[in-house]
Amino acid sequence: MPIHLRISHQDRLVVAVAHGTISGEEFQNAAREIVEQGTLHYRKIIDVAAANTDADIERLKQLLVFVRTSPQARQRGPLAFVVDGRRGDTVREFAALTEEGERPVRVFTSLHEARKWLDETHKVEPKR
């Protein structure tokens, strides 16, 4: 699977790293995994800097509908995307759609900056 998910319940953090060409179905499977694991309220880093996709914005809008209609939808955590600085227009468009007052969303070109933003502005106490 070109999308690797790491879920840290201790830190309430999901990190998804994508490599290669990612289909819309693979994005949907990753989102389904996040929902099924009960981690939609966790902070999330979605790193697609080393990936590309054949999914267009309409397919990503369908993904957004899926997430918005999940039972956990009202408690979605902040989302940091990491993109290649020369690409990423679709991700930026998707981020603008999902932000709309629903939750904090930012797009970064550096994993370090994305993690710093989550840690500084959306810090959570680790689960004990």
Short mmCIF file of N, CA and C in Angstrom, two decimals, residues 25-90:
data_model
loop_
_atom_site.label_atom_id
_atom_site.label_comp_id
_atom_site.label_asym_id
_atom_site.label_seq_id
_atom_site.Cartn_x
_atom_site.Cartn_y
_atom_site.Cartn_z
N GLU A 25 -9.12 5.57 -4.57
CA GLU A 25 -9.52 4.46 -3.71
C GLU A 25 -8.55 4.28 -2.54
N GLU A 26 -7.27 4.46 -2.81
CA GLU A 26 -6.27 4.33 -1.74
C GLU A 26 -6.42 5.45 -0.71
N PHE A 27 -6.73 6.65 -1.17
CA PHE A 27 -7.01 7.74 -0.23
C PHE A 27 -8.23 7.39 0.62
N GLN A 28 -9.25 6.86 -0.03
CA GLN A 28 -10.48 6.50 0.69
C GLN A 28 -10.21 5.39 1.70
N ASN A 29 -9.39 4.41 1.34
CA ASN A 29 -9.05 3.33 2.27
C ASN A 29 -8.31 3.86 3.49
N ALA A 30 -7.40 4.80 3.28
CA ALA A 30 -6.67 5.40 4.40
C ALA A 30 -7.63 6.17 5.31
N ALA A 31 -8.54 6.92 4.71
CA ALA A 31 -9.52 7.67 5.51
C ALA A 31 -10.42 6.70 6.29
N ARG A 32 -10.81 5.62 5.64
CA ARG A 32 -11.65 4.62 6.31
C ARG A 32 -10.90 4.03 7.52
N GLU A 33 -9.63 3.75 7.35
CA GLU A 33 -8.81 3.21 8.45
C GLU A 33 -8.77 4.19 9.62
N ILE A 34 -8.60 5.46 9.33
CA ILE A 34 -8.56 6.48 10.39
C ILE A 34 -9.90 6.52 11.12
N VAL A 35 -10.99 6.46 10.39
CA VAL A 35 -12.32 6.47 11.01
C VAL A 35 -12.52 5.20 11.84
N GLU A 36 -12.20 4.05 11.26
CA GLU A 36 -12.41 2.77 11.95
C GLU A 36 -11.57 2.65 13.22
N GLN A 37 -10.40 3.26 13.21
CA GLN A 37 -9.53 3.22 14.39
C GLN A 37 -9.98 4.20 15.47
N GLY A 38 -10.99 5.00 15.17
CA GLY A 38 -11.49 5.97 16.14
C GLY A 38 -10.53 7.12 16.38
N THR A 39 -9.77 7.49 15.36
CA THR A 39 -8.74 8.51 15.52
C THR A 39 -9.02 9.78 14.72
N LEU A 40 -10.24 9.98 14.31
CA LEU A 40 -10.57 11.17 13.52
C LEU A 40 -10.32 12.45 14.31
N HIS A 41 -10.42 12.39 15.62
CA HIS A 41 -10.20 13.58 16.45
C HIS A 41 -8.71 13.83 16.73
N TYR A 42 -7.84 12.90 16.35
CA TYR A 42 -6.40 13.07 16.56
C TYR A 42 -5.85 14.14 15.62
N ARG A 43 -4.69 14.69 15.97
CA ARG A 43 -3.95 15.56 15.06
C ARG A 43 -3.42 14.67 13.92
N LYS A 44 -3.36 15.23 12.71
CA LYS A 44 -2.93 14.43 11.58
C LYS A 44 -1.92 15.18 10.72
N ILE A 45 -0.90 14.41 10.28
CA ILE A 45 0.03 14.88 9.26
C ILE A 45 -0.15 13.95 8.07
N ILE A 46 -0.46 14.54 6.92
CA ILE A 46 -0.62 13.78 5.68
C ILE A 46 0.51 14.24 4.75
N ASP A 47 1.52 13.39 4.58
CA ASP A 47 2.70 13.73 3.78
C ASP A 47 2.56 13.12 2.40
N VAL A 48 2.28 13.97 1.41
CA VAL A 48 2.15 13.54 0.03
C VAL A 48 3.23 14.14 -0.86
N ALA A 49 4.32 14.60 -0.24
CA ALA A 49 5.39 15.26 -1.00
C ALA A 49 6.04 14.32 -2.01
N ALA A 50 6.10 13.02 -1.71
CA ALA A 50 6.74 12.06 -2.62
C ALA A 50 5.71 11.25 -3.40
N ALA A 51 4.52 11.79 -3.52
CA ALA A 51 3.44 11.05 -4.19
C ALA A 51 2.79 11.91 -5.26
N ASN A 52 2.08 11.24 -6.13
CA ASN A 52 1.20 11.93 -7.07
C ASN A 52 -0.07 11.11 -7.14
N THR A 53 -1.09 11.65 -7.76
CA THR A 53 -2.36 10.96 -7.79
C THR A 53 -3.09 11.19 -9.09
N ASP A 54 -3.93 10.23 -9.40
CA ASP A 54 -4.82 10.40 -10.54
C ASP A 54 -6.20 10.86 -10.06
N ALA A 55 -6.34 11.02 -8.74
CA ALA A 55 -7.61 11.48 -8.17
C ALA A 55 -7.76 12.98 -8.42
N ASP A 56 -8.89 13.36 -8.96
CA ASP A 56 -9.14 14.77 -9.17
C ASP A 56 -9.89 15.34 -7.96
N ILE A 57 -10.16 16.61 -7.99
CA ILE A 57 -10.80 17.26 -6.85
C ILE A 57 -12.19 16.71 -6.61
N GLU A 58 -12.89 16.26 -7.64
CA GLU A 58 -14.22 15.68 -7.44
C GLU A 58 -14.15 14.40 -6.63
N ARG A 59 -13.14 13.58 -6.91
CA ARG A 59 -12.96 12.34 -6.13
C ARG A 59 -12.60 12.68 -4.67
N LEU A 60 -11.80 13.70 -4.49
CA LEU A 60 -11.42 14.11 -3.13
C LEU A 60 -12.62 14.72 -2.39
N LYS A 61 -13.51 15.37 -3.12
CA LYS A 61 -14.74 15.87 -2.50
C LYS A 61 -15.59 14.71 -1.98
N GLN A 62 -15.61 13.60 -2.72
CA GLN A 62 -16.33 12.41 -2.26
C GLN A 62 -15.72 11.89 -0.96
N LEU A 63 -14.41 11.94 -0.87
CA LEU A 63 -13.72 11.54 0.35
C LEU A 63 -14.13 12.43 1.51
N LEU A 64 -14.23 13.70 1.24
CA LEU A 64 -14.64 14.66 2.27
C LEU A 64 -16.07 14.38 2.74
N VAL A 65 -16.96 14.03 1.84
CA VAL A 65 -18.33 13.67 2.21
C VAL A 65 -18.31 12.44 3.12
N PHE A 66 -17.50 11.45 2.78
CA PHE A 66 -17.39 10.24 3.60
C PHE A 66 -16.97 10.59 5.03
N VAL A 67 -15.96 11.44 5.16
CA VAL A 67 -15.46 11.81 6.49
C VAL A 67 -16.49 12.65 7.23
N ARG A 68 -17.10 13.59 6.53
CA ARG A 68 -18.10 14.47 7.17
C ARG A 68 -19.32 13.72 7.66
N THR A 69 -19.64 12.59 7.07
CA THR A 69 -20.83 11.84 7.47
C THR A 69 -20.51 10.72 8.46
N SER A 70 -19.26 10.60 8.88
CA SER A 70 -18.94 9.58 9.88
C SER A 70 -19.46 10.04 11.24
N PRO A 71 -19.73 9.10 12.14
CA PRO A 71 -20.24 9.48 13.47
C PRO A 71 -19.29 10.40 14.25
N GLN A 72 -18.00 10.36 13.94
CA GLN A 72 -17.01 11.17 14.65
C GLN A 72 -16.76 12.52 13.98
N ALA A 73 -17.47 12.84 12.94
CA ALA A 73 -17.16 13.99 12.09
C ALA A 73 -17.06 15.32 12.84
N ARG A 74 -17.85 15.51 13.88
CA ARG A 74 -17.84 16.80 14.58
C ARG A 74 -16.59 17.00 15.40
N GLN A 75 -15.80 15.96 15.61
CA GLN A 75 -14.63 16.06 16.46
C GLN A 75 -13.33 15.89 15.67
N ARG A 76 -13.31 16.28 14.41
CA ARG A 76 -12.10 16.11 13.61
C ARG A 76 -10.97 16.99 14.11
N GLY A 77 -9.79 16.40 14.22
CA GLY A 77 -8.62 17.13 14.71
C GLY A 77 -7.93 17.92 13.61
N PRO A 78 -6.97 18.75 14.01
CA PRO A 78 -6.23 19.57 13.04
C PRO A 78 -5.48 18.70 12.03
N LEU A 79 -5.31 19.25 10.85
CA LEU A 79 -4.74 18.51 9.73
C LEU A 79 -3.64 19.33 9.08
N ALA A 80 -2.44 18.72 9.00
CA ALA A 80 -1.31 19.36 8.34
C ALA A 80 -0.92 18.52 7.13
N PHE A 81 -0.98 19.11 5.95
CA PHE A 81 -0.53 18.44 4.74
C PHE A 81 0.91 18.85 4.46
N VAL A 82 1.70 17.92 3.95
CA VAL A 82 3.06 18.22 3.49
C VAL A 82 3.09 17.90 2.01
N VAL A 83 3.46 18.90 1.20
CA VAL A 83 3.47 18.75 -0.25
C VAL A 83 4.82 19.16 -0.81
N ASP A 84 5.09 18.73 -2.02
CA ASP A 84 6.24 19.19 -2.78
C ASP A 84 5.94 20.64 -3.17
N GLY A 85 6.85 21.55 -2.94
CA GLY A 85 6.63 22.96 -3.21
C GLY A 85 6.32 23.28 -4.66
N ARG A 86 6.73 22.40 -5.58
CA ARG A 86 6.48 22.64 -7.01
C ARG A 86 5.14 22.09 -7.45
N ARG A 87 4.50 21.34 -6.57
CA ARG A 87 3.20 20.75 -6.89
C ARG A 87 2.28 20.97 -5.69
N GLY A 88 1.15 20.35 -5.69
CA GLY A 88 0.29 20.41 -4.51
C GLY A 88 -0.95 21.26 -4.65
N ASP A 89 -1.26 21.71 -5.86
CA ASP A 89 -2.44 22.55 -6.04
C ASP A 89 -3.73 21.83 -5.64
N THR A 90 -3.83 20.55 -5.97
CA THR A 90 -5.04 19.80 -5.61
C THR A 90 -5.17 19.69 -4.10
#
